[in-house]
PDB file of C-alpha atoms in Angstrom:
ATOM      1  CA  MET A   1      -0.003  -0.031   0.001  1.00 81.00           C
ATOM      2  CA  ASP A   2       1.500   3.347  -1.018  1.00 92.00           C
ATOM      3  CA  ASP A   3       1.576   6.502   1.133  1.00 94.00           C
ATOM      4  CA  SER A   4      -1.464   8.085  -0.468  1.00 95.00           C
ATOM      5  CA  ALA A   5      -3.569   5.004   0.281  1.00 96.00           C
ATOM      6  CA  VAL A   6      -2.351   4.823   3.886  1.00 96.00           C
ATOM      7  CA  LEU A   7      -3.110   8.461   4.396  1.00 96.00           C
ATOM      8  CA  LYS A   8      -6.544   8.129   2.769  1.00 96.00           C
ATOM      9  CA  LEU A   9      -7.519   5.456   5.314  1.00 95.00           C
ATOM     10  CA  ARG A  10      -6.678   7.943   8.070  1.00 95.00           C
ATOM     11  CA  GLY A  11      -8.748  10.744   6.514  1.00 96.00           C
ATOM     12  CA  TYR A  12      -5.988  12.583   4.613  1.00 97.00           C
ATOM     13  CA  THR A  13      -5.800  13.383   0.918  1.00 97.00           C
ATOM     14  CA  ALA A  14      -2.122  13.443  -0.061  1.00 96.00           C
ATOM     15  CA  GLY A  15      -0.772  16.429  -1.893  1.00 96.00           C
ATOM     16  CA  ILE A  16       2.621  17.485  -3.284  1.00 96.00           C
ATOM     17  CA  MET A  17       6.070  16.646  -1.989  1.00 95.00           C
ATOM     18  CA  VAL A  18       7.412  19.405   0.271  1.00 91.00           C
ATOM     19  CA  GLY A  19      10.870  17.985   1.030  1.00 88.00           C
ATOM     20  CA  GLU A  20      12.841  14.762   0.924  1.00 87.00           C
ATOM     21  CA  GLY A  21      15.864  13.268   2.711  1.00 80.00           C
ATOM     22  CA  SER A  22      17.770   9.989   2.736  1.00 77.00           C
ATOM     23  CA  TYR A  23      15.125   8.118   4.807  1.00 81.00           C
ATOM     24  CA  ALA A  24      12.338  10.642   5.311  1.00 90.00           C
ATOM     25  CA  LYS A  25      10.131  12.856   3.204  1.00 95.00           C
ATOM     26  CA  VAL A  26       7.472  15.509   3.819  1.00 96.00           C
ATOM     27  CA  LYS A  27       4.224  15.733   1.861  1.00 96.00           C
ATOM     28  CA  SER A  28       1.351  18.192   2.103  1.00 97.00           C
ATOM     29  CA  ALA A  29      -2.114  16.721   2.618  1.00 98.00           C
ATOM     30  CA  PHE A  30      -5.643  17.805   3.362  1.00 98.00           C
ATOM     31  CA  SER A  31      -7.210  16.658   6.615  1.00 97.00           C
ATOM     32  CA  GLU A  32     -10.972  15.959   6.502  1.00 94.00           C
ATOM     33  CA  ARG A  33     -11.180  16.020  10.317  1.00 94.00           C
ATOM     34  CA  LEU A  34      -9.271  19.275  10.754  1.00 95.00           C
ATOM     35  CA  ASN A  35     -10.631  20.759   7.524  1.00 96.00           C
ATOM     36  CA  CYS A  36      -7.218  22.225   6.623  1.00 96.00           C
ATOM     37  CA  ARG A  37      -3.969  21.431   4.849  1.00 97.00           C
ATOM     38  CA  VAL A  38      -1.289  19.699   6.932  1.00 98.00           C
ATOM     39  CA  ALA A  39       2.267  18.529   6.496  1.00 98.00           C
ATOM     40  CA  VAL A  40       3.022  14.777   6.877  1.00 98.00           C
ATOM     41  CA  LYS A  41       6.569  13.643   7.632  1.00 97.00           C
ATOM     42  CA  ILE A  42       7.002  10.076   6.437  1.00 97.00           C
ATOM     43  CA  ILE A  43       9.884   8.040   7.886  1.00 96.00           C
ATOM     44  CA  ASP A  44      10.755   4.673   6.350  1.00 93.00           C
ATOM     45  CA  ARG A  45      12.183   2.402   9.052  1.00 92.00           C
ATOM     46  CA  ARG A  46      13.620   0.055   6.437  1.00 90.00           C
ATOM     47  CA  LYS A  47      15.875   2.779   5.103  1.00 89.00           C
ATOM     48  CA  SER A  48      16.845   4.265   8.448  1.00 92.00           C
ATOM     49  CA  PRO A  49      20.151   3.608  10.332  1.00 92.00           C
ATOM     50  CA  PRO A  50      19.930   1.605  13.590  1.00 92.00           C
ATOM     51  CA  ASP A  51      21.157   4.517  15.740  1.00 90.00           C
ATOM     52  CA  PHE A  52      18.329   6.730  14.427  1.00 92.00           C
ATOM     53  CA  LEU A  53      15.688   3.990  15.016  1.00 92.00           C
ATOM     54  CA  GLN A  54      16.864   3.037  18.455  1.00 93.00           C
ATOM     55  CA  LYS A  55      17.614   6.445  19.900  1.00 93.00           C
ATOM     56  CA  PHE A  56      16.683   9.586  17.904  1.00 94.00           C
ATOM     57  CA  LEU A  57      13.281   8.565  16.440  1.00 95.00           C
ATOM     58  CA  PRO A  58      11.705   7.385  19.762  1.00 96.00           C
ATOM     59  CA  ARG A  59      12.920  10.581  21.442  1.00 96.00           C
ATOM     60  CA  GLU A  60      11.471  12.762  18.700  1.00 96.00           C
ATOM     61  CA  MET A  61       8.075  11.017  18.752  1.00 96.00           C
ATOM     62  CA  GLU A  62       7.875  11.223  22.544  1.00 97.00           C
ATOM     63  CA  ILE A  63       8.823  14.907  22.582  1.00 98.00           C
ATOM     64  CA  LEU A  64       6.487  15.903  19.714  1.00 97.00           C
ATOM     65  CA  ALA A  65       3.586  14.309  21.614  1.00 95.00           C
ATOM     66  CA  VAL A  66       3.982  16.693  24.584  1.00 96.00           C
ATOM     67  CA  LEU A  67       4.976  19.999  22.940  1.00 98.00           C
ATOM     68  CA  ASN A  68       2.286  22.663  22.952  1.00 97.00           C
ATOM     69  CA  HIS A  69       3.401  26.231  22.229  1.00 98.00           C
ATOM     70  CA  ARG A  70       2.191  28.838  19.754  1.00 97.00           C
ATOM     71  CA  SER A  71       5.715  29.257  18.277  1.00 98.00           C
ATOM     72  CA  ILE A  72       6.396  25.514  17.827  1.00 99.00           C
ATOM     73  CA  VAL A  73       4.969  23.534  14.930  1.00 98.00           C
ATOM     74  CA  LYS A  74       1.905  21.685  16.194  1.00 98.00           C
ATOM     75  CA  THR A  75       1.793  17.875  15.894  1.00 98.00           C
ATOM     76  CA  TYR A  76      -1.702  16.544  15.271  1.00 98.00           C
ATOM     77  CA  GLU A  77      -1.127  12.809  15.038  1.00 97.00           C
ATOM     78  CA  ILE A  78       1.569  10.121  14.887  1.00 97.00           C
ATOM     79  CA  PHE A  79       0.851   6.690  13.486  1.00 96.00           C
ATOM     80  CA  GLU A  80       2.647   3.745  11.850  1.00 95.00           C
ATOM     81  CA  SER A  81       1.715   1.504   8.928  1.00 94.00           C
ATOM     82  CA  SER A  82       2.153  -2.256   8.756  1.00 89.00           C
ATOM     83  CA  LEU A  83       5.032  -1.714   6.317  1.00 88.00           C
ATOM     84  CA  GLY A  84       7.111  -0.021   8.970  1.00 90.00           C
ATOM     85  CA  LYS A  85       6.550   3.632   7.939  1.00 95.00           C
ATOM     86  CA  VAL A  86       5.987   6.293  10.570  1.00 97.00           C
ATOM     87  CA  TYR A  87       3.655   9.175   9.696  1.00 98.00           C
ATOM     88  CA  ILE A  88       3.919  12.430  11.684  1.00 98.00           C
ATOM     89  CA  VAL A  89       1.010  14.788  10.863  1.00 98.00           C
ATOM     90  CA  MET A  90       1.931  18.413  11.613  1.00 98.00           C
ATOM     91  CA  GLU A  91       0.851  21.986  11.053  1.00 97.00           C
ATOM     92  CA  LEU A  92       1.703  23.152   7.534  1.00 97.00           C
ATOM     93  CA  CYS A  93       3.865  26.284   7.434  1.00 96.00           C
ATOM     94  CA  THR A  94       3.144  27.828   4.031  1.00 94.00           C
ATOM     95  CA  GLN A  95       5.803  30.545   4.010  1.00 96.00           C
ATOM     96  CA  GLY A  96       8.769  28.175   4.091  1.00 94.00           C
ATOM     97  CA  ASP A  97      11.759  28.421   6.438  1.00 97.00           C
ATOM     98  CA  LEU A  98      13.676  31.391   7.828  1.00 98.00           C
ATOM     99  CA  LEU A  99      16.698  30.867   5.582  1.00 98.00           C
ATOM    100  CA  GLU A 100      14.536  30.946   2.449  1.00 97.00           C
ATOM    101  CA  PHE A 101      12.905  34.090   3.741  1.00 97.00           C
ATOM    102  CA  ILE A 102      16.231  35.841   4.288  1.00 98.00           C
ATOM    103  CA  LYS A 103      17.627  34.684   0.942  1.00 97.00           C
ATOM    104  CA  SER A 104      14.577  36.032  -0.916  1.00 97.00           C
ATOM    105  CA  ARG A 105      14.051  39.261   1.037  1.00 96.00           C
ATOM    106  CA  GLY A 106      17.525  40.045   2.326  1.00 96.00           C
ATOM    107  CA  PRO A 107      18.695  40.896   5.889  1.00 97.00           C
ATOM    108  CA  MET A 108      15.985  42.183   8.237  1.00 97.00           C
ATOM    109  CA  PRO A 109      15.677  45.612   9.811  1.00 97.00           C
ATOM    110  CA  GLU A 110      16.533  45.461  13.519  1.00 97.00           C
ATOM    111  CA  ASP A 111      12.931  45.948  14.646  1.00 96.00           C
ATOM    112  CA  VAL A 112      11.674  43.094  12.462  1.00 97.00           C
ATOM    113  CA  ALA A 113      14.474  40.818  13.623  1.00 98.00           C
ATOM    114  CA  ARG A 114      13.682  41.665  17.225  1.00 98.00           C
ATOM    115  CA  LYS A 115      10.029  40.669  16.804  1.00 97.00           C
ATOM    116  CA  LEU A 116      10.810  37.333  15.156  1.00 98.00           C
ATOM    117  CA  PHE A 117      13.714  36.513  17.403  1.00 98.00           C
ATOM    118  CA  TYR A 118      11.521  37.116  20.434  1.00 98.00           C
ATOM    119  CA  GLN A 119       9.146  34.442  19.126  1.00 98.00           C
ATOM    120  CA  ILE A 120      12.042  32.024  18.638  1.00 98.00           C
ATOM    121  CA  ALA A 121      13.372  32.711  22.132  1.00 98.00           C
ATOM    122  CA  THR A 122       9.964  32.141  23.766  1.00 98.00           C
ATOM    123  CA  ALA A 123       9.720  28.764  22.004  1.00 98.00           C
ATOM    124  CA  VAL A 124      13.200  27.770  23.246  1.00 99.00           C
ATOM    125  CA  LYS A 125      12.333  28.960  26.775  1.00 98.00           C
ATOM    126  CA  TYR A 126       9.205  26.790  26.746  1.00 98.00           C
ATOM    127  CA  CYS A 127      11.345  23.776  25.859  1.00 98.00           C
ATOM    128  CA  HIS A 128      14.071  24.520  28.360  1.00 98.00           C
ATOM    129  CA  ASP A 129      11.488  25.066  31.138  1.00 98.00           C
ATOM    130  CA  ILE A 130      10.240  21.528  30.643  1.00 97.00           C
ATOM    131  CA  ASP A 131      13.821  20.162  30.366  1.00 96.00           C
ATOM    132  CA  ILE A 132      13.704  19.631  26.567  1.00 98.00           C
ATOM    133  CA  VAL A 133      16.698  20.721  24.477  1.00 98.00           C
ATOM    134  CA  HIS A 134      16.593  21.107  20.687  1.00 98.00           C
ATOM    135  CA  ARG A 135      20.312  20.705  19.812  1.00 97.00           C
ATOM    136  CA  ASP A 136      19.769  21.550  16.103  1.00 97.00           C
ATOM    137  CA  LEU A 137      18.622  25.167  16.105  1.00 98.00           C
ATOM    138  CA  LYS A 138      19.262  26.729  12.677  1.00 98.00           C
ATOM    139  CA  CYS A 139      17.432  28.931  10.197  1.00 98.00           C
ATOM    140  CA  GLU A 140      16.307  25.921   8.153  1.00 96.00           C
ATOM    141  CA  ASN A 141      14.507  24.472  11.185  1.00 97.00           C
ATOM    142  CA  ILE A 142      12.545  27.681  11.883  1.00 98.00           C
ATOM    143  CA  LEU A 143       9.415  27.852   9.773  1.00 98.00           C
ATOM    144  CA  LEU A 144       6.948  30.643   9.032  1.00 98.00           C
ATOM    145  CA  ASP A 145       3.195  30.307   8.916  1.00 96.00           C
ATOM    146  CA  GLN A 146       0.741  32.131   6.687  1.00 94.00           C
ATOM    147  CA  GLU A 147       0.993  35.298   8.759  1.00 96.00           C
ATOM    148  CA  PHE A 148       4.845  35.044   8.984  1.00 96.00           C
ATOM    149  CA  ASN A 149       4.791  33.958  12.606  1.00 97.00           C
ATOM    150  CA  ILE A 150       7.676  31.784  13.828  1.00 98.00           C
ATOM    151  CA  LYS A 151       7.201  28.005  14.177  1.00 98.00           C
ATOM    152  CA  LEU A 152      10.137  26.060  15.559  1.00 98.00           C
ATOM    153  CA  SER A 153      10.430  22.605  13.939  1.00 97.00           C
ATOM    154  CA  ASP A 154      12.510  19.448  13.448  1.00 95.00           C
ATOM    155  CA  PHE A 155      13.069  17.890  16.870  1.00 96.00           C
ATOM    156  CA  GLY A 156      15.090  15.008  15.401  1.00 93.00           C
ATOM    157  CA  PHE A 157      18.092  15.716  17.674  1.00 95.00           C
ATOM    158  CA  ALA A 158      16.032  16.882  20.628  1.00 97.00           C
ATOM    159  CA  ARG A 159      16.116  15.083  23.972  1.00 96.00           C
ATOM    160  CA  ARG A 160      15.005  15.375  27.550  1.00 96.00           C
ATOM    161  CA  LEU A 161      17.641  16.339  30.058  1.00 94.00           C
ATOM    162  CA  VAL A 162      18.934  13.443  32.157  1.00 89.00           C
ATOM    163  CA  HIS A 163      19.924  13.793  35.829  1.00 87.00           C
ATOM    164  CA  ASN A 164      21.941  11.405  38.008  1.00 86.00           C
ATOM    165  CA  SER A 165      20.905  10.086  41.409  1.00 83.00           C
ATOM    166  CA  ASN A 166      22.231  13.276  42.994  1.00 85.00           C
ATOM    167  CA  GLY A 167      20.065  15.443  40.757  1.00 84.00           C
ATOM    168  CA  LYS A 168      22.981  16.732  38.765  1.00 87.00           C
ATOM    169  CA  MET A 169      22.341  17.145  35.031  1.00 89.00           C
ATOM    170  CA  LEU A 170      24.310  14.797  32.810  1.00 90.00           C
ATOM    171  CA  LEU A 171      26.200  16.383  29.958  1.00 94.00           C
ATOM    172  CA  SER A 172      25.659  15.419  26.288  1.00 94.00           C
ATOM    173  CA  GLU A 173      28.436  13.925  24.194  1.00 92.00           C
ATOM    174  CA  THR A 174      26.757  13.441  20.829  1.00 90.00           C
ATOM    175  CA  PHE A 175      27.644  15.926  18.107  1.00 93.00           C
ATOM    176  CA  CYS A 176      24.319  17.309  16.906  1.00 92.00           C
ATOM    177  CA  GLY A 177      23.365  19.960  14.416  1.00 91.00           C
ATOM    178  CA  SER A 178      25.394  21.792  11.780  1.00 94.00           C
ATOM    179  CA  PRO A 179      29.047  22.966  12.252  1.00 96.00           C
ATOM    180  CA  ALA A 180      28.070  26.534  11.261  1.00 97.00           C
ATOM    181  CA  TYR A 181      25.702  26.747  14.225  1.00 98.00           C
ATOM    182  CA  ALA A 182      27.744  24.558  16.618  1.00 96.00           C
ATOM    183  CA  ALA A 183      29.305  25.981  19.805  1.00 97.00           C
ATOM    184  CA  PRO A 184      33.085  25.676  20.385  1.00 97.00           C
ATOM    185  CA  GLU A 185      32.671  23.062  23.030  1.00 97.00           C
ATOM    186  CA  VAL A 186      30.632  20.891  20.696  1.00 96.00           C
ATOM    187  CA  LEU A 187      33.146  21.273  17.858  1.00 96.00           C
ATOM    188  CA  GLN A 188      35.953  20.243  20.179  1.00 95.00           C
ATOM    189  CA  GLY A 189      34.120  17.094  21.276  1.00 94.00           C
ATOM    190  CA  ILE A 190      33.938  18.258  24.881  1.00 94.00           C
ATOM    191  CA  PRO A 191      30.882  16.930  26.871  1.00 95.00           C
ATOM    192  CA  TYR A 192      28.480  19.867  26.832  1.00 96.00           C
ATOM    193  CA  GLU A 193      25.446  21.261  28.555  1.00 96.00           C
ATOM    194  CA  PRO A 194      22.784  21.174  25.800  1.00 96.00           C
ATOM    195  CA  LYS A 195      20.807  24.215  27.023  1.00 97.00           C
ATOM    196  CA  ILE A 196      23.883  26.351  26.744  1.00 97.00           C
ATOM    197  CA  TYR A 197      24.589  24.885  23.315  1.00 98.00           C
ATOM    198  CA  ASP A 198      21.134  25.978  22.148  1.00 98.00           C
ATOM    199  CA  ILE A 199      21.998  29.549  23.218  1.00 99.00           C
ATOM    200  CA  TRP A 200      25.074  29.631  20.953  1.00 98.00           C
ATOM    201  CA  SER A 201      22.930  28.543  18.017  1.00 98.00           C
ATOM    202  CA  LEU A 202      20.465  31.330  18.795  1.00 99.00           C
ATOM    203  CA  GLY A 203      23.301  33.838  18.547  1.00 99.00           C
ATOM    204  CA  VAL A 204      24.216  32.532  15.091  1.00 99.00           C
ATOM    205  CA  ILE A 205      20.577  32.691  14.007  1.00 99.00           C
ATOM    206  CA  LEU A 206      20.137  36.325  15.123  1.00 99.00           C
ATOM    207  CA  PHE A 207      23.323  37.368  13.313  1.00 98.00           C
ATOM    208  CA  ILE A 208      22.094  35.771  10.063  1.00 98.00           C
ATOM    209  CA  MET A 209      18.702  37.447  10.477  1.00 98.00           C
ATOM    210  CA  LEU A 210      20.373  40.836  10.643  1.00 98.00           C
ATOM    211  CA  TYR A 211      23.214  40.462   8.149  1.00 97.00           C
ATOM    212  CA  GLY A 212      22.187  37.630   5.869  1.00 97.00           C
ATOM    213  CA  SER A 213      25.507  35.875   6.461  1.00 96.00           C
ATOM    214  CA  LEU A 214      27.222  33.683   9.068  1.00 97.00           C
ATOM    215  CA  PRO A 215      29.178  35.347  11.921  1.00 97.00           C
ATOM    216  CA  TYR A 216      32.072  32.909  11.204  1.00 96.00           C
ATOM    217  CA  ASP A 217      33.461  31.456   8.013  1.00 92.00           C
ATOM    218  CA  ASP A 218      32.722  27.710   8.308  1.00 92.00           C
ATOM    219  CA  SER A 219      34.820  26.682   5.280  1.00 93.00           C
ATOM    220  CA  ASN A 220      37.724  25.842   7.645  1.00 95.00           C
ATOM    221  CA  ILE A 221      36.375  24.432  10.913  1.00 95.00           C
ATOM    222  CA  GLN A 222      39.707  24.627  12.804  1.00 95.00           C
ATOM    223  CA  LYS A 223      40.201  28.239  11.829  1.00 95.00           C
ATOM    224  CA  MET A 224      36.615  29.045  12.736  1.00 96.00           C
ATOM    225  CA  LEU A 225      37.106  27.423  16.130  1.00 96.00           C
ATOM    226  CA  ARG A 226      40.194  29.585  16.791  1.00 95.00           C
ATOM    227  CA  VAL A 227      38.286  32.747  15.989  1.00 96.00           C
ATOM    228  CA  GLN A 228      35.303  31.666  18.081  1.00 96.00           C
ATOM    229  CA  LYS A 229      37.518  31.032  21.105  1.00 95.00           C
ATOM    230  CA  GLN A 230      38.976  34.543  20.772  1.00 95.00           C
ATOM    231  CA  HIS A 231      35.390  35.855  21.133  1.00 96.00           C
ATOM    232  CA  HIS A 232      35.859  37.941  18.014  1.00 91.00           C
ATOM    233  CA  ILE A 233      32.817  38.865  15.911  1.00 95.00           C
ATOM    234  CA  ASP A 234      33.073  41.069  12.873  1.00 94.00           C
ATOM    235  CA  PHE A 235      30.013  43.293  12.662  1.00 96.00           C
ATOM    236  CA  PRO A 236      29.937  44.573   9.029  1.00 94.00           C
ATOM    237  CA  CYS A 237      29.972  48.404   8.957  1.00 90.00           C
ATOM    238  CA  SER A 238      27.523  48.318   6.030  1.00 86.00           C
ATOM    239  CA  LYS A 239      24.672  48.076   8.524  1.00 91.00           C
ATOM    240  CA  HIS A 240      24.153  50.033  11.706  1.00 93.00           C
ATOM    241  CA  LEU A 241      23.076  48.037  14.696  1.00 95.00           C
ATOM    242  CA  SER A 242      22.230  49.394  18.135  1.00 96.00           C
ATOM    243  CA  SER A 243      24.808  48.724  20.862  1.00 96.00           C
ATOM    244  CA  ASP A 244      22.157  46.670  22.769  1.00 97.00           C
ATOM    245  CA  CYS A 245      21.678  44.380  19.733  1.00 98.00           C
ATOM    246  CA  LYS A 246      25.428  43.838  19.371  1.00 98.00           C
ATOM    247  CA  ASP A 247      25.673  43.145  23.088  1.00 98.00           C
ATOM    248  CA  ILE A 248      23.061  40.382  23.069  1.00 98.00           C
ATOM    249  CA  ILE A 249      24.775  38.688  20.092  1.00 98.00           C
ATOM    250  CA  LEU A 250      28.193  38.914  21.761  1.00 98.00           C
ATOM    251  CA  ARG A 251      26.832  37.428  24.970  1.00 98.00           C
ATOM    252  CA  MET A 252      25.072  34.558  23.196  1.00 99.00           C
ATOM    253  CA  LEU A 253      28.264  33.860  21.197  1.00 98.00           C
ATOM    254  CA  GLN A 254      30.346  33.750  24.319  1.00 98.00           C
ATOM    255  CA  PRO A 255      32.887  30.855  24.140  1.00 98.00           C
ATOM    256  CA  ASP A 256      33.063  30.622  27.953  1.00 98.00           C
ATOM    257  CA  VAL A 257      30.002  28.445  28.754  1.00 97.00           C
ATOM    258  CA  HIS A 258      29.879  29.848  32.291  1.00 97.00           C
ATOM    259  CA  ARG A 259      29.437  33.378  30.971  1.00 98.00           C
ATOM    260  CA  ARG A 260      27.083  32.651  28.051  1.00 98.00           C
ATOM    261  CA  LEU A 261      23.515  33.875  28.537  1.00 98.00           C
ATOM    262  CA  THR A 262      20.685  31.593  29.612  1.00 98.00           C
ATOM    263  CA  ILE A 263      17.334  31.747  27.831  1.00 98.00           C
ATOM    264  CA  ASP A 264      15.841  33.775  30.736  1.00 98.00           C
ATOM    265  CA  GLU A 265      18.665  36.238  30.549  1.00 98.00           C
ATOM    266  CA  ILE A 266      18.067  36.579  26.813  1.00 98.00           C
ATOM    267  CA  LEU A 267      14.412  37.398  27.278  1.00 98.00           C
ATOM    268  CA  ASN A 268      15.268  39.855  30.061  1.00 97.00           C
ATOM    269  CA  HIS A 269      17.974  41.572  28.019  1.00 97.00           C
ATOM    270  CA  VAL A 270      17.381  45.278  27.407  1.00 97.00           C
ATOM    271  CA  TRP A 271      17.281  44.677  23.607  1.00 98.00           C
ATOM    272  CA  LEU A 272      14.119  42.554  23.976  1.00 97.00           C
ATOM    273  CA  GLN A 273      12.516  44.680  26.715  1.00 92.00           C
ATOM    274  CA  PRO A 274      10.213  46.602  24.372  1.00 84.00           C
ATOM    275  CA  LEU A 275       8.539  43.305  23.429  1.00 81.00           C
ATOM    276  CA  SER A 276       8.658  41.866  26.919  1.00 70.00           C
ATOM    277  CA  LYS A 277       7.025  45.035  28.262  1.00 64.00           C
ATOM    278  CA  ALA A 278       4.412  44.999  25.496  1.00 57.00           C
ATOM    279  CA  LYS A 279       3.562  41.389  26.408  1.00 61.00           C
ATOM    280  CA  GLU A 280       3.361  42.288  30.116  1.00 57.00           C
ATOM    281  CA  ASP A 281       1.160  45.305  29.341  1.00 54.00           C
ATOM    282  CA  LYS A 282      -1.190  43.189  27.241  1.00 57.00           C
ATOM    283  CA  ALA A 283      -1.362  40.559  29.969  1.00 52.00           C
ATOM    284  CA  ASN A 284      -2.241  43.255  32.486  1.00 56.00           C
ATOM    285  CA  GLN A 285      -4.852  44.704  30.154  1.00 60.00           C
ATOM    286  CA  ASP A 286      -6.331  41.201  29.615  1.00 58.00           C
ATOM    287  CA  LYS A 287      -6.363  40.622  33.387  1.00 58.00           C
ATOM    288  CA  ALA A 288      -8.024  43.954  33.996  1.00 54.00           C
ATOM    289  CA  ALA A 289     -10.593  43.266  31.243  1.00 58.00           C
ATOM    290  CA  HIS A 290     -11.251  39.837  32.749  1.00 60.00           C
ATOM    291  CA  ASN A 291     -11.606  41.312  36.259  1.00 60.00           C
ATOM    292  CA  SER A 292     -13.945  44.024  34.944  1.00 61.00           C
ATOM    293  CA  GLU A 293     -16.055  41.406  33.149  1.00 68.00           C
ATOM    294  CA  ALA A 294     -16.132  39.271  36.283  1.00 62.00           C
ATOM    295  CA  GLN A 295     -17.173  42.271  38.351  1.00 70.00           C
ATOM    296  CA  LYS A 296     -19.964  43.050  35.899  1.00 67.00           C
ATOM    297  CA  LYS A 297     -21.191  39.471  36.108  1.00 67.00           C
ATOM    298  CA  ILE A 298     -21.173  39.619  39.958  1.00 70.00           C
ATOM    299  CA  GLN A 299     -23.009  42.981  39.842  1.00 69.00           C
ATOM    300  CA  THR A 300     -25.570  41.593  37.402  1.00 69.00           C
ATOM    301  CA  THR A 301     -26.094  38.504  39.584  1.00 69.00           C
ATOM    302  CA  LEU A 302     -26.607  40.705  42.677  1.00 70.00           C
ATOM    303  CA  GLU A 303     -29.084  42.930  40.850  1.00 70.00           C
ATOM    304  CA  GLU A 304     -30.982  39.907  39.630  1.00 73.00           C
ATOM    305  CA  LYS A 305     -31.015  38.502  43.153  1.00 72.00           C
ATOM    306  CA  ARG A 306     -32.380  41.747  44.568  1.00 75.00           C
ATOM    307  CA  PHE A 307     -35.026  41.889  41.819  1.00 68.00           C
ATOM    308  CA  GLN A 308     -36.124  38.355  42.678  1.00 75.00           C
ATOM    309  CA  GLU A 309     -36.280  39.213  46.342  1.00 73.00           C
ATOM    310  CA  ARG A 310     -38.455  42.284  45.594  1.00 74.00           C
ATOM    311  CA  LEU A 311     -40.803  40.120  43.503  1.00 68.00           C
ATOM    312  CA  LEU A 312     -41.061  37.617  46.304  1.00 74.00           C
ATOM    313  CA  GLN A 313     -41.805  40.419  48.801  1.00 74.00           C
ATOM    314  CA  GLN A 314     -44.473  41.891  46.519  1.00 72.00           C
ATOM    315  CA  ASP A 315     -45.999  38.460  45.995  1.00 72.00           C
ATOM    316  CA  GLN A 316     -46.063  37.826  49.712  1.00 73.00           C
ATOM    317  CA  ALA A 317     -47.667  41.230  50.364  1.00 70.00           C
ATOM    318  CA  LYS A 318     -50.369  40.431  47.803  1.00 68.00           C
ATOM    319  CA  LYS A 319     -51.103  37.102  49.455  1.00 66.00           C
ATOM    320  CA  GLU A 320     -51.407  38.759  52.891  1.00 66.00           C
ATOM    321  CA  THR A 321     -53.735  41.422  51.464  1.00 65.00           C
ATOM    322  CA  LYS A 322     -56.031  38.824  49.876  1.00 62.00           C
ATOM    323  CA  ALA A 323     -56.048  36.578  52.928  1.00 59.00           C
ATOM    324  CA  PRO A 324     -59.654  36.305  54.418  1.00 59.00           C
ATOM    325  CA  THR A 325     -60.211  37.952  57.785  1.00 54.00           C
ATOM    326  CA  LYS A 326     -61.380  35.747  60.615  1.00 51.00           C
TER     327      LYS A 326
END
């Protein structure tokens, strides 16, 4: 039974091919149940390497099943066919990925980059807060929906943090992701803290959003590593960036893992404060509106209760008036 037939049995009408790899492909489809187009990632177990099947795929499926955030691609359903193919039905992001967006439209103005990067950072914070690390953050894995909102995707290298019996977090040793986005400790093969690795990748992503190019030349990995460890970043003079913007990039691309920003420090950085404050103000407005509405409901209930009491009193008075005298 081919993929179209399998999908049809589950209520999906297969569409065009969106992407294809060595042992997985992504097709668009229409869901009768959801009444919308979706993306279906199809993984063929027969063509997949043992390490992927035993370690990475089970992790990805388990993590996708629990993720629920507005800036992360939504997973609707995961099922498997009798032929050993895994089907992951996800939200379809029609505007492509962030790298395609930058290539077609060029580097972003600082205000636009700030808005989109804030969405990326909130998605990463959500993951880190529930002890999930992505380990493959890059522009190609950040998608855009119809309204150009950020949707973090591809959790193929993601994992849950593991702690020992003393509660101490165990370091990762697997090289994950792309060299251009990899932190110095990862490139050197040093056991690393995956949350801190994610932060480095965020720094590379923000630089690309603003300049349309990598912060480091990745054609020579050893040379790139030396430059990274010197904490040297060449900000092209062709574009003016605020000092706050340069500061957050420098602090995310900090080779010293003990001095690199955490995701909370990123979201609290002065460069992102306009958006953080706007979010806080909206939350306060929503809370005030909710409280006002609740107060109105209470007031209405009290007025209705008083009205009912008056009716009862009037009814009682009428009964007493009509009562026969003895």
